XYZ file of C-alpha atoms in Angstrom:
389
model
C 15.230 -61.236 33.615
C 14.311 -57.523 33.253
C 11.760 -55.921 36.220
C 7.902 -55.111 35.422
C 8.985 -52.034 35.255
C 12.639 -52.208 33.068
C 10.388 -53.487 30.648
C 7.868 -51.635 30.551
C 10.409 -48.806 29.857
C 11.657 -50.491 27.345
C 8.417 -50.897 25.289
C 7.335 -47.517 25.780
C 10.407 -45.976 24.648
C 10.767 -48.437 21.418
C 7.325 -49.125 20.767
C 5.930 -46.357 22.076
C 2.967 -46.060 19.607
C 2.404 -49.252 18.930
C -0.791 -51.212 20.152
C -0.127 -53.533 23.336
C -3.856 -54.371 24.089
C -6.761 -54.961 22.493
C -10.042 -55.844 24.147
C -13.629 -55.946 23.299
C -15.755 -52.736 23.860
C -19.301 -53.582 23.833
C -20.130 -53.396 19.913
C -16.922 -52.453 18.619
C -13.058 -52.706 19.884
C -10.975 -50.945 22.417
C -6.678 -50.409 22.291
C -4.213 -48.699 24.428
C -0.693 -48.410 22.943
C 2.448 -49.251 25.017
C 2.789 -45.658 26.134
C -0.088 -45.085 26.851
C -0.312 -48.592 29.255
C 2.741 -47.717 30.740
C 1.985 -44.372 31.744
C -1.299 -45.833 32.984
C 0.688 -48.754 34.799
C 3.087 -46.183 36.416
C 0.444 -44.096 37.951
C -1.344 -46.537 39.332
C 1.755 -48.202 41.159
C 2.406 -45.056 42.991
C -1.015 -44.427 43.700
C -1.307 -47.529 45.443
C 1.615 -46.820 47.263
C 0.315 -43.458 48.187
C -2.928 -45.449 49.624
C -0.799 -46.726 51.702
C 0.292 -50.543 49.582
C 4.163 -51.494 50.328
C 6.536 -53.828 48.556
C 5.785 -57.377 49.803
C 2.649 -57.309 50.840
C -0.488 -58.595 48.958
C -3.229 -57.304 46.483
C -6.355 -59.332 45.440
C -7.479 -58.880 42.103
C -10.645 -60.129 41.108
C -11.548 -58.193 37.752
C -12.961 -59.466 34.953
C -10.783 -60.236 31.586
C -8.845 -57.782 29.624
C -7.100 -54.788 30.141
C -7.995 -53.820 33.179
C -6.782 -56.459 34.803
C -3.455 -56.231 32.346
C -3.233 -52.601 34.086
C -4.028 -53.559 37.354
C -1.935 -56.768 37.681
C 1.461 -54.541 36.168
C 0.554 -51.820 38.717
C 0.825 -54.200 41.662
C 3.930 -55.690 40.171
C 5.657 -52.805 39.709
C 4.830 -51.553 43.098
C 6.781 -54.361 44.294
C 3.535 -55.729 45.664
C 2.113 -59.680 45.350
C -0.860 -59.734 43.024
C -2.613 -62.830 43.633
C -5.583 -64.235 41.803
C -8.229 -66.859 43.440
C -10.432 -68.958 40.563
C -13.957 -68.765 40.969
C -14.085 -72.427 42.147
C -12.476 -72.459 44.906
C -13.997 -72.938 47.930
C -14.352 -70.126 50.230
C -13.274 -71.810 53.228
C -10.168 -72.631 51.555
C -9.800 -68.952 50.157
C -9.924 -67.762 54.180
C -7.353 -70.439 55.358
C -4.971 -69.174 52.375
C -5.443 -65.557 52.883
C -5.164 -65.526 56.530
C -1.738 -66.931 56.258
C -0.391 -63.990 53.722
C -0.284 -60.434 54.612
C -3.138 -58.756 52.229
C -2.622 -55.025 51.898
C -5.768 -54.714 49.392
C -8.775 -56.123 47.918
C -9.454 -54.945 44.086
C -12.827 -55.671 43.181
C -14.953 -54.329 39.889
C -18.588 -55.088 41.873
C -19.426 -55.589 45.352
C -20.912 -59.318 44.221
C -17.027 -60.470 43.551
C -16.349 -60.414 47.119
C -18.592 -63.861 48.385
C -15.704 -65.506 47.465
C -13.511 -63.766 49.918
C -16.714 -64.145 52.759
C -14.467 -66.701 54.887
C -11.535 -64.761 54.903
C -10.790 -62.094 57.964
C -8.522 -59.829 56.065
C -8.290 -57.629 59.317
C -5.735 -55.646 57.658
C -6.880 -55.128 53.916
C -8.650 -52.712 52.727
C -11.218 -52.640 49.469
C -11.098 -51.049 46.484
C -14.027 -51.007 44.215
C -12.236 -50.023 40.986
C -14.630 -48.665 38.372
C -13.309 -46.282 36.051
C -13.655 -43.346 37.727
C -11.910 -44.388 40.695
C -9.092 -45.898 38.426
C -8.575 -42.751 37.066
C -8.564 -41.209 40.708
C -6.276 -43.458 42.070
C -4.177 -42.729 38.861
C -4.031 -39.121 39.608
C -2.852 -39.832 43.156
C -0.051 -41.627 41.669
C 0.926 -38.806 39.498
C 0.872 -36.420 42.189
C 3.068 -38.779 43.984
C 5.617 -39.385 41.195
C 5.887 -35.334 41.068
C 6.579 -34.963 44.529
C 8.886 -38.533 44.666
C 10.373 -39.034 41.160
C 12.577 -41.131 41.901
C 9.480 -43.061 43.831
C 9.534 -46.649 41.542
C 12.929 -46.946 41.003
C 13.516 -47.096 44.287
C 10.984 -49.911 44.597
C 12.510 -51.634 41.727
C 15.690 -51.372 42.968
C 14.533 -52.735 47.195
C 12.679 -55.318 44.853
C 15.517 -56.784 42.798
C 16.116 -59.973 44.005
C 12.649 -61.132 44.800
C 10.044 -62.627 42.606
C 6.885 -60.332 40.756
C 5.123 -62.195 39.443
C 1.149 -63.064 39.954
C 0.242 -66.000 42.077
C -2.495 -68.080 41.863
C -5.255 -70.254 44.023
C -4.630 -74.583 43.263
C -7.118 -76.384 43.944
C -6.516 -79.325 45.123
C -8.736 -82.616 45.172
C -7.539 -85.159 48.366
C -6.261 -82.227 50.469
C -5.884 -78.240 51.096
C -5.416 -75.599 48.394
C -2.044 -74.475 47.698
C -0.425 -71.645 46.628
C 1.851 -71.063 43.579
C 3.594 -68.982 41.051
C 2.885 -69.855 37.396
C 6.073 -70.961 35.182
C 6.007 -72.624 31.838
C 8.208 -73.253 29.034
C 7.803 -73.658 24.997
C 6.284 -71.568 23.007
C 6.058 -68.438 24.467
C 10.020 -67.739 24.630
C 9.998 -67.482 20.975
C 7.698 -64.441 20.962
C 8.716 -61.280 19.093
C 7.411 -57.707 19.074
C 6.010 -57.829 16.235
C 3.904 -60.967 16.704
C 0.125 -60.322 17.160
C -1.201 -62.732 20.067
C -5.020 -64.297 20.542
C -5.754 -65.188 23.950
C -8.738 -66.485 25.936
C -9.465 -68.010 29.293
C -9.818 -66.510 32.623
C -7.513 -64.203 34.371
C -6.996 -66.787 37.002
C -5.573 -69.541 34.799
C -2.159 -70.357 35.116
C -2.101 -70.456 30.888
C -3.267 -67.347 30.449
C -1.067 -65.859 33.377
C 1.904 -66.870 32.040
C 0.940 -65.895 28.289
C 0.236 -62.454 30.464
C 3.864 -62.345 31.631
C 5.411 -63.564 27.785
C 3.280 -60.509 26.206
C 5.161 -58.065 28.660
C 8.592 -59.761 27.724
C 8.159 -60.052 24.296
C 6.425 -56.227 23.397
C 4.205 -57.680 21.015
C 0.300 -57.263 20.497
C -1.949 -59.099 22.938
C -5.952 -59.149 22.297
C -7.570 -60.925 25.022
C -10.825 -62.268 25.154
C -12.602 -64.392 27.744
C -14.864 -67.249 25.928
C -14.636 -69.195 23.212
C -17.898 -67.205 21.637
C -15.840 -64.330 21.380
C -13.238 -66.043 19.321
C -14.527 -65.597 15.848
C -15.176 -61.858 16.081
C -11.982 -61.310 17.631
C -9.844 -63.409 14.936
C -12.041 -61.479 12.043
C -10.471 -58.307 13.872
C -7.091 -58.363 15.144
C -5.650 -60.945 12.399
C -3.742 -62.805 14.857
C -0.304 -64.722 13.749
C -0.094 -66.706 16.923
C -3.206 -68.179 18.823
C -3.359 -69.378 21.794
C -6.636 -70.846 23.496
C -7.155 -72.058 27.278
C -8.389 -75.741 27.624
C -12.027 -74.349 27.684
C -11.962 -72.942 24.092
C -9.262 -75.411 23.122
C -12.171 -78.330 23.904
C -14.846 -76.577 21.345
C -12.433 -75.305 18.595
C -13.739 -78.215 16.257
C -17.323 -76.946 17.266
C -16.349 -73.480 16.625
C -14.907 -74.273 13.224
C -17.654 -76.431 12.127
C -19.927 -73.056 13.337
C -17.686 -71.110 11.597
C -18.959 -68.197 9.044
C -16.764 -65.607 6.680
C -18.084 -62.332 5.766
C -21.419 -63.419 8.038
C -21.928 -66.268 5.934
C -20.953 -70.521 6.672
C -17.736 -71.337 5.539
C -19.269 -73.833 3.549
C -22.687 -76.098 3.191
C -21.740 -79.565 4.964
C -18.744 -78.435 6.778
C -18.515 -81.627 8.825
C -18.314 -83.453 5.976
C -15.100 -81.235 4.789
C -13.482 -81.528 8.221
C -13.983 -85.349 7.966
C -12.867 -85.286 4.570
C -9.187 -83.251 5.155
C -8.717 -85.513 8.207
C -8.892 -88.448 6.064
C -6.667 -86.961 3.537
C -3.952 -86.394 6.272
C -3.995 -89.154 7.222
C -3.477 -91.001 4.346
C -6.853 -92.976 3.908
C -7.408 -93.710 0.191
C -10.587 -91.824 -0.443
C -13.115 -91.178 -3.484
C -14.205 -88.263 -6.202
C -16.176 -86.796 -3.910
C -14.439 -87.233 -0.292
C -11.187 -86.117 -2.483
C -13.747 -82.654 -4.136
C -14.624 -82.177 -0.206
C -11.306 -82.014 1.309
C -9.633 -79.639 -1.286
C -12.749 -77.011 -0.696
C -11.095 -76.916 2.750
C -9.141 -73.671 1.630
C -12.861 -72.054 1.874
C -11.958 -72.107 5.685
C -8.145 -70.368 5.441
C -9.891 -66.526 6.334
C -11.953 -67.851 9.018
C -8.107 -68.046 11.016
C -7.524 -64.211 10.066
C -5.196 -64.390 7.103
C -1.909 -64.659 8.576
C -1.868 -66.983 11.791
C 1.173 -68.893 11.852
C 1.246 -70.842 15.170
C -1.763 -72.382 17.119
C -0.957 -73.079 20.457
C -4.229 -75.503 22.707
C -3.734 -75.648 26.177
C -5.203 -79.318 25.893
C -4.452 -82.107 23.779
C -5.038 -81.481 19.950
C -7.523 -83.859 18.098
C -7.298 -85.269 15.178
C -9.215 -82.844 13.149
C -6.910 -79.412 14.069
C -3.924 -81.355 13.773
C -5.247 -82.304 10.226
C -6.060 -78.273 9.882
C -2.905 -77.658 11.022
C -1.041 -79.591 8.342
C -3.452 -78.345 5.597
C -3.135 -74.722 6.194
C 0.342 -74.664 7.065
C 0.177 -73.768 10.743
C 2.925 -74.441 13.613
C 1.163 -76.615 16.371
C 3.132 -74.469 19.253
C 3.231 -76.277 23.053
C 3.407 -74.644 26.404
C 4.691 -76.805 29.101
C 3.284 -75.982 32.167
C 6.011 -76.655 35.307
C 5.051 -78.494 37.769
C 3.162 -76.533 40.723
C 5.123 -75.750 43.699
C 3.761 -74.570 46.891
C 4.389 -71.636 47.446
C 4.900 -69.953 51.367
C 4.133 -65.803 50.627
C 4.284 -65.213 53.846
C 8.073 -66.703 53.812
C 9.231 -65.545 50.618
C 9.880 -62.355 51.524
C 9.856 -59.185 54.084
C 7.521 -56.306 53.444
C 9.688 -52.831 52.864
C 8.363 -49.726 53.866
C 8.491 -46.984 51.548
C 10.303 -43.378 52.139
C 8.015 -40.852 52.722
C 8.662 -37.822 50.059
C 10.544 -34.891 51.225
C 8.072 -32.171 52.534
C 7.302 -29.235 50.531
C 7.074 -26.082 52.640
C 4.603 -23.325 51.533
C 3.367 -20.436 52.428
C 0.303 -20.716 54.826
C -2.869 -19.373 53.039
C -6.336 -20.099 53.899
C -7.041 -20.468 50.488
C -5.039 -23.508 49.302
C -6.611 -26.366 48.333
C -7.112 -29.394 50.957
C -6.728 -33.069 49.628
C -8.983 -34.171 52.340
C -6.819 -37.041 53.648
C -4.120 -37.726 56.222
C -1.935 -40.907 57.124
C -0.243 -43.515 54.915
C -4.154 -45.568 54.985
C -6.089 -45.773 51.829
C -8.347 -42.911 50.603
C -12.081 -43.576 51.722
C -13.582 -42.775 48.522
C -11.591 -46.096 47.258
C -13.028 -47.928 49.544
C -16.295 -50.174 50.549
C -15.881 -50.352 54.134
C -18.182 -48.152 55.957
């Protein structure tokens, strides 16, 4: 398979204008085309490795859903770096055994409150990054500085990177004994993903679904809109018009709820909408049914814009019930799977060496009191992108 970074090529040269993300942006919606993610993705690599991040060791994320963590997870990727993502659950004794066995480079954190997870852990050698958009877009900046002095900068990484795995690793809980952990992998669904499909996720950044949905969307060069909870759902179906959607166990558990709930044009769907769901289950089913139960099941089709208008695969990352599989047959929609491998444990600290990075070639210049100073020496991380004091 192609590198973070082939691909990203790729898609920016062939799609180049076409949307890769969507996200939602307080009232309304935000987008950034594949150009304009991989330029965004590109700086950011090579300003981490200006702050001093090299190819094998570790970077924390914990950001919240969307595309900054899209960005942020491609950036470490394609800086030949781990990216590794710790659920909210786990226990942060746990989190300190696991991270004191890896080598973490650097902590990327939105808010100062996302690191009491991360309390137990020494992390003697990371530093923090509170990564708000300011500093994105300074960090950014250093990378583009650093790809003008060092074009050749991430193809070098790509290339000392080749035979060695990218992509994000997760926490695992476990019950009866210690956390573990491991890299994502599924198959299914998600192979069969084109560019021009338009993709509906939600769940958390640290779920292995949506990570590996993540990693399909960057394969594939099709549309991704992303959205956290299931009460975002609606809104975000209503907007982006998805063909494939694909919901985490969290939302897959309420989507009757949701479609019961469900309104078009701000107004319910219909006025007993239980009684319709019951109704078209029945019907699938093949239950002989009366006038009215057979009335009730064909005003089903009062539901079909609810899904968007042109969804052709629904994908649950939990088992489907009776009443989507019965909305599935109605409306004509593919009942896509994504089989989760099994989890292996993973040893980071094993898997591979950490490879330092050339230093650019020096640029001699004339010595004049009245250059400008970037205020910063060494190969360690900017202190203005960091929380240590």
């Amino acid at each position: 398979m192609d590198s973070p970074l082939a691909r990203l090529e790729r898609h920016a040269r062939e799609r180049a204008l076409e949307v890769a993300l969507v996200e939602r942006a307080g009232d309304g919606w935000s987008r950034l085309t594949w150009n304009e993610l991989y330029r965004r993705v590109i700086d950011g690599a090579a300003g981490m490795i200006e702050a001093g991040v090299n190819p094998g060791q570790v970077v924390v994320l914990r950001v919240p859903t969307g595309a900054r963590q899209v960005e942020l997870e491609l950036a470490v990727r394609v800086a030949g770096a781990v990216p590794l993502l710790l659920p909210e659950h786990m226990d942060p004794a746990e989190v300190g055994r696991l991270l004191d066995e890896v080598e973490v480079r650097l902590v990327v954190v939105d808010q100062e409150s996302r690191l009491a997870l991360l309390r137990q852990a020494a992390l003697l050698d990371a530093q923090l990054f509170e990564c708000d958009d300011r500093s994105w877009e300074r960090l950014r900046a250093m990378g583009l500085d650093r790809r003008k002095r060092q074009p050749d900068l991430l193809a070098w990484v790509d290339r000392a990177r080749s035979d060695a795995p990218s992509g994000a690793v997760l926490g695992l809980t476990r019950e009866k004994s210690h956390a573990w952990l491991f890299r994502p992998e599924s198959s299914g669904l998600l192979s069969d993903l084109r560019p021009d499909d338009v993709v509906l996720l939600t769940g958390e950044a640290t779920d292995r679904f949506t990570t590996v949905v993540r990693d399909a969307h960057l394969g594939a060069g099709c549309l991704l809109a992303w959205v956290e909870g299931p009460d975002q759902l609606e809104a975000a179906l209503a907007h982006v018009r998805p063909t494939h959607v694909l919901l985490d166990h969290t939302a897959a558990r309420v989507l009757e709820d949701l479609v019961e709930a469900g309104t078009v044009d701000g107004a319910p769907w219909h006025e007993t909408p239980r009684e319709v769901l019951d109704a078209t289950s029945a019907q699938v089913a093949g239950a002989k049914l009366a006038s009215r139960a057979r009335k009730l099941a064909d005003e089903v089709v009062a539901l079909a814009p609810w899904w968007g208008g042109r969804l052709r695969v629904l994908a649950l990352d939990a088992r489907v019930n009776r009443t989507v599989s019965a909305l599935a047959t109605t409306f004509g929609l593919r009942i896509g799977r994504v089989a989760h491998h099994p989890a292996v444990r993973l040893d980071l600290g094993a898997e591979h060496a950490v490879v330092a990075v050339p230093a650019p070639a020096a640029v001699e210049v004339a010595a004049a009191t009245s250059l400008p100073r970037r205020g910063r020496g060494g190969a360690e991380l900017d202190s203005a992108f960091s929380l240590t004091t």
